[in-house]
PDB file of C-alpha atoms in Angstrom:
ATOM      1  CA  MET A 112      39.074 -41.244  -7.397  1.00 55.00           C
ATOM      2  CA  ARG A 113      38.942 -37.854  -5.492  1.00 58.00           C
ATOM      3  CA  ARG A 114      38.193 -35.592  -8.644  1.00 59.00           C
ATOM      4  CA  THR A 115      35.034 -38.269 -10.007  1.00 62.00           C
ATOM      5  CA  VAL A 116      33.656 -37.667  -6.573  1.00 63.00           C
ATOM      6  CA  LEU A 117      34.231 -33.395  -6.577  1.00 64.00           C
ATOM      7  CA  LEU A 118      32.509 -32.460 -10.074  1.00 63.00           C
ATOM      8  CA  PRO A 119      29.002 -33.521  -9.649  1.00 68.00           C
ATOM      9  CA  ALA A 120      28.677 -31.831  -6.564  1.00 69.00           C
ATOM     10  CA  LEU A 121      30.737 -28.999  -8.012  1.00 68.00           C
ATOM     11  CA  VAL A 122      28.362 -28.772 -10.778  1.00 67.00           C
ATOM     12  CA  PRO A 123      24.882 -28.015  -8.863  1.00 65.00           C
ATOM     13  CA  LEU A 124      26.564 -25.223  -6.556  1.00 65.00           C
ATOM     14  CA  LEU A 125      28.024 -23.816 -10.396  1.00 63.00           C
ATOM     15  CA  LEU A 126      24.652 -23.658 -11.749  1.00 63.00           C
ATOM     16  CA  ALA A 127      22.873 -22.338  -8.666  1.00 66.00           C
ATOM     17  CA  GLY A 128      25.104 -19.827  -8.911  1.00 61.00           C
ATOM     18  CA  CYS A 129      24.153 -19.015 -13.315  1.00 57.00           C
ATOM     19  CA  VAL A 130      20.339 -18.411 -11.869  1.00 56.00           C
ATOM     20  CA  THR A 131      20.285 -16.541  -8.505  1.00 52.00           C
ATOM     21  CA  ILE A 132      22.556 -13.709 -10.152  1.00 53.00           C
ATOM     22  CA  ASN A 133      20.402 -12.946 -12.448  1.00 58.00           C
ATOM     23  CA  ILE A 134      17.464 -13.739 -10.429  1.00 76.00           C
ATOM     24  CA  TYR A 135      17.745 -11.063  -7.781  1.00 92.00           C
ATOM     25  CA  PHE A 136      15.453  -7.821  -7.428  1.00 95.00           C
ATOM     26  CA  PRO A 137      17.085  -5.378  -8.986  1.00 96.00           C
ATOM     27  CA  ALA A 138      16.774  -2.463  -6.642  1.00 96.00           C
ATOM     28  CA  ALA A 139      19.350   0.417  -8.076  1.00 96.00           C
ATOM     29  CA  ALA A 140      17.161  -0.142 -11.235  1.00 97.00           C
ATOM     30  CA  ALA A 141      13.725   0.126  -9.764  1.00 98.00           C
ATOM     31  CA  GLU A 142      14.739   3.144  -8.285  1.00 97.00           C
ATOM     32  CA  LYS A 143      15.300   4.881 -11.058  1.00 97.00           C
ATOM     33  CA  ALA A 144      11.780   3.622 -13.541  1.00 97.00           C
ATOM     34  CA  ALA A 145       9.877   5.125  -9.833  1.00 98.00           C
ATOM     35  CA  GLU A 146      12.040   8.395 -10.378  1.00 96.00           C
ATOM     36  CA  LYS A 147      11.374   8.308 -13.378  1.00 96.00           C
ATOM     37  CA  ILE A 148       7.676   7.331 -13.747  1.00 98.00           C
ATOM     38  CA  ILE A 149       7.053   9.448 -10.608  1.00 97.00           C
ATOM     39  CA  ASP A 150       8.752  13.016 -12.033  1.00 96.00           C
ATOM     40  CA  GLU A 151       6.149  11.778 -15.480  1.00 96.00           C
ATOM     41  CA  VAL A 152       2.955  11.456 -13.465  1.00 97.00           C
ATOM     42  CA  TRP A 153       3.550  14.380 -10.897  1.00 96.00           C
ATOM     43  CA  GLN A 154       4.719  17.181 -14.199  1.00 87.00           C
ATOM     44  CA  LEU A 155       8.272  17.498 -12.907  1.00 75.00           C
ATOM     45  CA  ARG A 156       8.969  16.568 -16.186  1.00 58.00           C
ATOM     46  CA  PRO A 157       8.011  17.113 -19.967  1.00 54.00           C
ATOM     47  CA  PRO A 158       4.864  14.781 -20.267  1.00 47.00           C
ATOM     48  CA  VAL A 159       4.331  11.712 -22.418  1.00 50.00           C
ATOM     49  CA  PRO A 160       2.354  12.544 -25.492  1.00 53.00           C
ATOM     50  CA  ALA A 161      -0.825  10.439 -24.596  1.00 51.00           C
ATOM     51  CA  ALA A 162      -4.368  10.397 -22.842  1.00 50.00           C
ATOM     52  CA  PRO A 163      -6.689  12.658 -23.796  1.00 50.00           C
ATOM     53  CA  PRO A 164      -7.785  15.347 -21.290  1.00 52.00           C
ATOM     54  CA  GLY A 165     -10.871  14.948 -19.729  1.00 48.00           C
ATOM     55  CA  ALA A 166     -11.472  11.272 -20.716  1.00 44.00           C
ATOM     56  CA  SER A 167     -12.144   9.947 -16.860  1.00 43.00           C
ATOM     57  CA  GLN A 168     -15.192  12.437 -17.333  1.00 38.00           C
TER      58      GLN A 168
ATOM     59  CA  MET B 159      53.916 -31.855  -5.842  1.00 47.00           C
ATOM     60  CA  SER B 160      50.462 -29.899  -6.488  1.00 48.00           C
ATOM     61  CA  ARG B 161      47.973 -32.073  -8.744  1.00 52.00           C
ATOM     62  CA  PRO B 162      46.000 -30.532 -11.604  1.00 51.00           C
ATOM     63  CA  VAL B 163      42.284 -29.112 -10.719  1.00 53.00           C
ATOM     64  CA  PHE B 164      40.806 -30.045 -13.580  1.00 52.00           C
ATOM     65  CA  PRO B 165      39.810 -32.489 -14.411  1.00 52.00           C
ATOM     66  CA  SER B 166      41.419 -34.811 -17.419  1.00 58.00           C
ATOM     67  CA  SER B 167      39.904 -38.409 -19.035  1.00 68.00           C
ATOM     68  CA  PRO B 168      37.488 -37.560 -21.103  1.00 71.00           C
ATOM     69  CA  ALA B 169      33.696 -38.580 -19.573  1.00 75.00           C
ATOM     70  CA  SER B 170      34.621 -35.659 -17.171  1.00 72.00           C
ATOM     71  CA  LEU B 171      36.017 -33.546 -19.849  1.00 70.00           C
ATOM     72  CA  ARG B 172      32.044 -33.925 -21.102  1.00 81.00           C
ATOM     73  CA  THR B 173      30.253 -34.182 -17.850  1.00 79.00           C
ATOM     74  CA  LEU B 174      32.112 -30.134 -17.518  1.00 69.00           C
ATOM     75  CA  ALA B 175      30.666 -29.773 -20.836  1.00 76.00           C
ATOM     76  CA  ARG B 176      27.879 -30.502 -21.086  1.00 83.00           C
ATOM     77  CA  ALA B 177      27.715 -28.261 -16.973  1.00 75.00           C
ATOM     78  CA  VAL B 178      28.325 -25.915 -19.019  1.00 71.00           C
ATOM     79  CA  LEU B 179      26.373 -25.376 -22.104  1.00 74.00           C
ATOM     80  CA  LEU B 180      23.420 -26.359 -19.878  1.00 72.00           C
ATOM     81  CA  GLY B 181      23.920 -22.864 -18.281  1.00 66.00           C
ATOM     82  CA  ALA B 182      24.085 -20.918 -20.577  1.00 67.00           C
ATOM     83  CA  THR B 183      20.894 -22.287 -22.052  1.00 67.00           C
ATOM     84  CA  LEU B 184      19.734 -21.075 -18.342  1.00 66.00           C
ATOM     85  CA  LEU B 185      21.092 -17.784 -19.649  1.00 64.00           C
ATOM     86  CA  ALA B 186      19.888 -17.607 -22.784  1.00 62.00           C
ATOM     87  CA  ALA B 187      16.316 -18.871 -21.627  1.00 63.00           C
ATOM     88  CA  LEU B 188      16.053 -15.810 -19.719  1.00 59.00           C
ATOM     89  CA  PRO B 189      14.513 -12.589 -20.590  1.00 57.00           C
ATOM     90  CA  PRO B 190      16.719  -9.890 -22.254  1.00 53.00           C
ATOM     91  CA  ALA B 191      15.369  -7.684 -19.967  1.00 48.00           C
ATOM     92  CA  ALA B 192      16.842  -9.613 -16.570  1.00 50.00           C
ATOM     93  CA  ARG B 193      20.201  -9.872 -18.363  1.00 51.00           C
ATOM     94  CA  ALA B 194      20.284  -5.907 -18.958  1.00 51.00           C
ATOM     95  CA  GLN B 195      22.305  -4.843 -15.943  1.00 60.00           C
ATOM     96  CA  GLY B 196      21.204  -0.845 -14.987  1.00 80.00           C
ATOM     97  CA  ASN B 197      17.461  -0.547 -15.821  1.00 94.00           C
ATOM     98  CA  LEU B 198      13.875  -1.778 -16.200  1.00 97.00           C
ATOM     99  CA  GLU B 199      11.658  -2.262 -19.225  1.00 97.00           C
ATOM    100  CA  ILE B 200       9.129   0.383 -18.432  1.00 97.00           C
ATOM    101  CA  SER B 201       7.618   0.923 -21.376  1.00 97.00           C
ATOM    102  CA  THR B 202       5.265  -2.067 -22.636  1.00 97.00           C
ATOM    103  CA  PRO B 203       1.765  -0.751 -24.287  1.00 98.00           C
ATOM    104  CA  ALA B 204       0.783  -2.234 -20.712  1.00 98.00           C
ATOM    105  CA  VAL B 205       3.267  -0.012 -18.685  1.00 98.00           C
ATOM    106  CA  ALA B 206       2.465   2.706 -20.515  1.00 98.00           C
ATOM    107  CA  ALA B 207      -0.976   3.015 -20.739  1.00 98.00           C
ATOM    108  CA  VAL B 208      -1.109   2.724 -16.714  1.00 98.00           C
ATOM    109  CA  ARG B 209       1.247   6.137 -17.086  1.00 98.00           C
ATOM    110  CA  ALA B 210      -0.893   7.813 -19.397  1.00 97.00           C
ATOM    111  CA  SER B 211      -3.477   7.705 -17.008  1.00 98.00           C
ATOM    112  CA  MET B 212      -1.911   8.467 -13.886  1.00 98.00           C
ATOM    113  CA  GLN B 213      -0.207  11.655 -15.803  1.00 97.00           C
ATOM    114  CA  ALA B 214      -4.335  12.493 -17.187  1.00 96.00           C
ATOM    115  CA  ARG B 215      -5.373  11.713 -13.469  1.00 97.00           C
ATOM    116  CA  PHE B 216      -3.038  14.171 -11.557  1.00 97.00           C
ATOM    117  CA  ALA B 217      -4.618  17.551 -13.046  1.00 95.00           C
ATOM    118  CA  GLN B 218      -7.912  16.039 -11.145  1.00 95.00           C
ATOM    119  CA  LEU B 219      -5.616  15.149  -7.915  1.00 97.00           C
ATOM    120  CA  GLU B 220      -3.298  17.848  -6.914  1.00 96.00           C
ATOM    121  CA  PRO B 221      -5.438  20.340  -5.847  1.00 96.00           C
ATOM    122  CA  LEU B 222      -7.042  16.814  -3.282  1.00 97.00           C
ATOM    123  CA  LEU B 223      -2.935  16.426  -1.936  1.00 98.00           C
ATOM    124  CA  ALA B 224      -2.314  20.011  -1.843  1.00 97.00           C
ATOM    125  CA  SER B 225      -5.740  20.485   0.667  1.00 97.00           C
ATOM    126  CA  GLY B 226      -4.613  17.716   2.760  1.00 97.00           C
ATOM    127  CA  ALA B 227      -7.789  15.954   1.375  1.00 98.00           C
ATOM    128  CA  VAL B 228      -5.726  13.217  -0.333  1.00 98.00           C
ATOM    129  CA  GLY B 229      -2.288  11.460   1.906  1.00 98.00           C
ATOM    130  CA  LEU B 230       0.037   9.342   0.543  1.00 98.00           C
ATOM    131  CA  THR B 231       0.351   5.976   2.454  1.00 98.00           C
ATOM    132  CA  GLN B 232       2.811   3.531   2.727  1.00 97.00           C
ATOM    133  CA  ASP B 233       2.343   0.964   0.977  1.00 96.00           C
ATOM    134  CA  GLY B 234       2.610   2.595  -2.085  1.00 98.00           C
ATOM    135  CA  ARG B 235      -1.471   3.966  -3.127  1.00 98.00           C
ATOM    136  CA  ILE B 236      -3.040   7.301  -2.290  1.00 98.00           C
ATOM    137  CA  GLU B 237      -6.391   7.307   0.905  1.00 98.00           C
ATOM    138  CA  LEU B 238      -8.763   9.883   1.284  1.00 97.00           C
ATOM    139  CA  ARG B 239      -7.945  11.870   5.059  1.00 97.00           C
ATOM    140  CA  ASP B 240     -10.247  13.871   5.327  1.00 96.00           C
ATOM    141  CA  ALA B 241     -13.768  14.142   2.880  1.00 95.00           C
ATOM    142  CA  ASN B 242     -14.388  17.723   5.173  1.00 96.00           C
ATOM    143  CA  LEU B 243     -11.861  19.128   2.926  1.00 97.00           C
ATOM    144  CA  VAL B 244     -13.631  18.646  -0.331  1.00 96.00           C
ATOM    145  CA  PRO B 245     -16.309  20.801  -1.287  1.00 92.00           C
ATOM    146  CA  LEU B 246     -19.429  19.145  -0.400  1.00 93.00           C
ATOM    147  CA  ALA B 247     -19.758  18.920  -4.266  1.00 92.00           C
ATOM    148  CA  GLN B 248     -16.720  16.944  -5.183  1.00 91.00           C
ATOM    149  CA  ARG B 249     -16.984  14.462  -1.405  1.00 92.00           C
ATOM    150  CA  ALA B 250     -18.141  11.974  -4.430  1.00 91.00           C
ATOM    151  CA  GLY B 251     -16.147  12.077  -7.640  1.00 95.00           C
ATOM    152  CA  ALA B 252     -13.062  12.709  -4.991  1.00 97.00           C
ATOM    153  CA  GLY B 253     -13.839   9.299  -3.824  1.00 96.00           C
ATOM    154  CA  ASN B 254     -13.633   7.685  -6.928  1.00 97.00           C
ATOM    155  CA  LEU B 255     -10.214   9.756  -8.104  1.00 97.00           C
ATOM    156  CA  VAL B 256      -8.808   8.263  -4.996  1.00 98.00           C
ATOM    157  CA  ALA B 257     -10.229   4.350  -6.386  1.00 98.00           C
ATOM    158  CA  ALA B 258      -9.278   3.877  -9.133  1.00 98.00           C
ATOM    159  CA  GLU B 259      -5.544   5.767  -8.404  1.00 98.00           C
ATOM    160  CA  ASN B 260      -5.418   2.922  -6.785  1.00 98.00           C
ATOM    161  CA  ALA B 261      -6.482   1.016  -8.488  1.00 98.00           C
ATOM    162  CA  ASP B 262      -3.581   2.282 -11.519  1.00 98.00           C
ATOM    163  CA  ARG B 263      -0.837   1.254  -8.721  1.00 98.00           C
ATOM    164  CA  VAL B 264      -1.981  -1.700  -8.678  1.00 98.00           C
ATOM    165  CA  ARG B 265      -1.285  -2.470 -12.038  1.00 98.00           C
ATOM    166  CA  LEU B 266       1.373  -0.492 -12.786  1.00 98.00           C
ATOM    167  CA  TYR B 267       3.786  -2.573 -10.303  1.00 98.00           C
ATOM    168  CA  ARG B 268       1.790  -6.109 -11.703  1.00 98.00           C
ATOM    169  CA  GLU B 269       2.468  -4.698 -14.832  1.00 98.00           C
ATOM    170  CA  ILE B 270       6.165  -3.997 -14.039  1.00 98.00           C
ATOM    171  CA  ALA B 271       7.182  -7.049 -12.343  1.00 98.00           C
ATOM    172  CA  VAL B 272       5.426  -8.410 -15.381  1.00 98.00           C
ATOM    173  CA  ALA B 273       7.207  -7.024 -18.488  1.00 98.00           C
ATOM    174  CA  ASN B 274      10.819  -7.605 -16.907  1.00 97.00           C
ATOM    175  CA  GLY B 275       9.613 -11.654 -16.757  1.00 96.00           C
ATOM    176  CA  HIS B 276       9.618 -11.518 -12.891  1.00 97.00           C
ATOM    177  CA  PRO B 277       5.908 -10.803 -11.895  1.00 97.00           C
ATOM    178  CA  GLU B 278       7.323 -12.257  -8.105  1.00 97.00           C
ATOM    179  CA  TRP B 279       9.092  -8.682  -8.521  1.00 98.00           C
ATOM    180  CA  GLU B 280       5.599  -7.048  -7.839  1.00 98.00           C
ATOM    181  CA  ALA B 281       6.212  -6.391  -4.296  1.00 98.00           C
ATOM    182  CA  ASP B 282       9.790  -5.283  -4.008  1.00 98.00           C
ATOM    183  CA  ILE B 283       8.507  -2.472  -7.231  1.00 98.00           C
ATOM    184  CA  ARG B 284       5.590  -1.627  -4.573  1.00 98.00           C
ATOM    185  CA  ASN B 285       7.844  -0.554  -1.802  1.00 98.00           C
ATOM    186  CA  THR B 286      10.233   0.675  -4.103  1.00 98.00           C
ATOM    187  CA  PHE B 287       7.259   2.712  -5.297  1.00 98.00           C
ATOM    188  CA  ALA B 288       5.691   3.794  -1.932  1.00 98.00           C
ATOM    189  CA  GLN B 289       9.801   4.818  -0.916  1.00 97.00           C
ATOM    190  CA  ARG B 290      10.136   7.624  -3.644  1.00 97.00           C
ATOM    191  CA  TRP B 291       6.488   9.041  -3.790  1.00 98.00           C
ATOM    192  CA  ILE B 292       7.161   9.800  -0.205  1.00 97.00           C
ATOM    193  CA  ASP B 293      10.641  11.536  -0.624  1.00 96.00           C
ATOM    194  CA  LYS B 294       8.999  13.275  -3.550  1.00 96.00           C
ATOM    195  CA  ALA B 295       5.964  14.615  -1.807  1.00 97.00           C
ATOM    196  CA  ARG B 296       5.723  18.295  -2.211  1.00 96.00           C
ATOM    197  CA  PRO B 297       5.810  20.531   0.873  1.00 97.00           C
ATOM    198  CA  GLY B 298       2.236  20.785   2.076  1.00 97.00           C
ATOM    199  CA  TRP B 299       1.039  17.444   1.334  1.00 98.00           C
ATOM    200  CA  TRP B 300       0.269  14.595   3.894  1.00 98.00           C
ATOM    201  CA  VAL B 301       1.985  11.196   4.144  1.00 98.00           C
ATOM    202  CA  ARG B 302       1.285   8.649   6.150  1.00 96.00           C
ATOM    203  CA  THR B 303       3.595   7.732   8.800  1.00 93.00           C
ATOM    204  CA  ALA B 304       5.781   4.119   9.886  1.00 90.00           C
ATOM    205  CA  GLN B 305       3.585   3.909  12.841  1.00 94.00           C
ATOM    206  CA  GLY B 306       0.490   4.596  11.392  1.00 93.00           C
ATOM    207  CA  GLY B 307      -0.267   8.323  12.423  1.00 96.00           C
ATOM    208  CA  TRP B 308      -0.421  11.243   8.868  1.00 97.00           C
ATOM    209  CA  ALA B 309       2.879  14.013   8.893  1.00 97.00           C
ATOM    210  CA  GLN B 310       3.086  16.868   6.980  1.00 97.00           C
ATOM    211  CA  ARG B 311       5.908  17.560   4.758  1.00 95.00           C
TER     212      ARG B 311
END
């Protein structure tokens, strides 16, 4: 009897666990992405071949 | 005497199996980038276009940052902090440059969040970039302080 009560209570908890683990903001990955893009934009790193010069003029 | 922790009746087992299956389905439904730990997707055409646009603009923006006419804000944008440092003939151009750069930055943060299947990450991504832009600012550039004033690197 006790087990049949416990299981339905446990299942949503397990599912919630599955979802939250995968939805948190990946701060370290974001740092890495920011680092890469800023180095590129500020030309601290070889530029990506794109963007015709003077396009904004 | 200890009892087995896992349910042994066929009905409970079926429930458990169904729950596991549902969990696996939910995981599979998430975009791959959200599951792959360690890297954010930053190479979609939308993100690449903004990156290239910002990179092309930097040649014109750099002198403004170096002279102190333009500074970095705390929220991942740039700001015209002293128009008098820009030669009169270029002042209107400088304003347009700052506006265009800020529009690109807003697009960059949003497109990265979207590319990773989490539009709600936009603010977190903006904050991460804001900190990094400031950390990487070159000596002599101006940066908004948390108190709202300007400080030179």
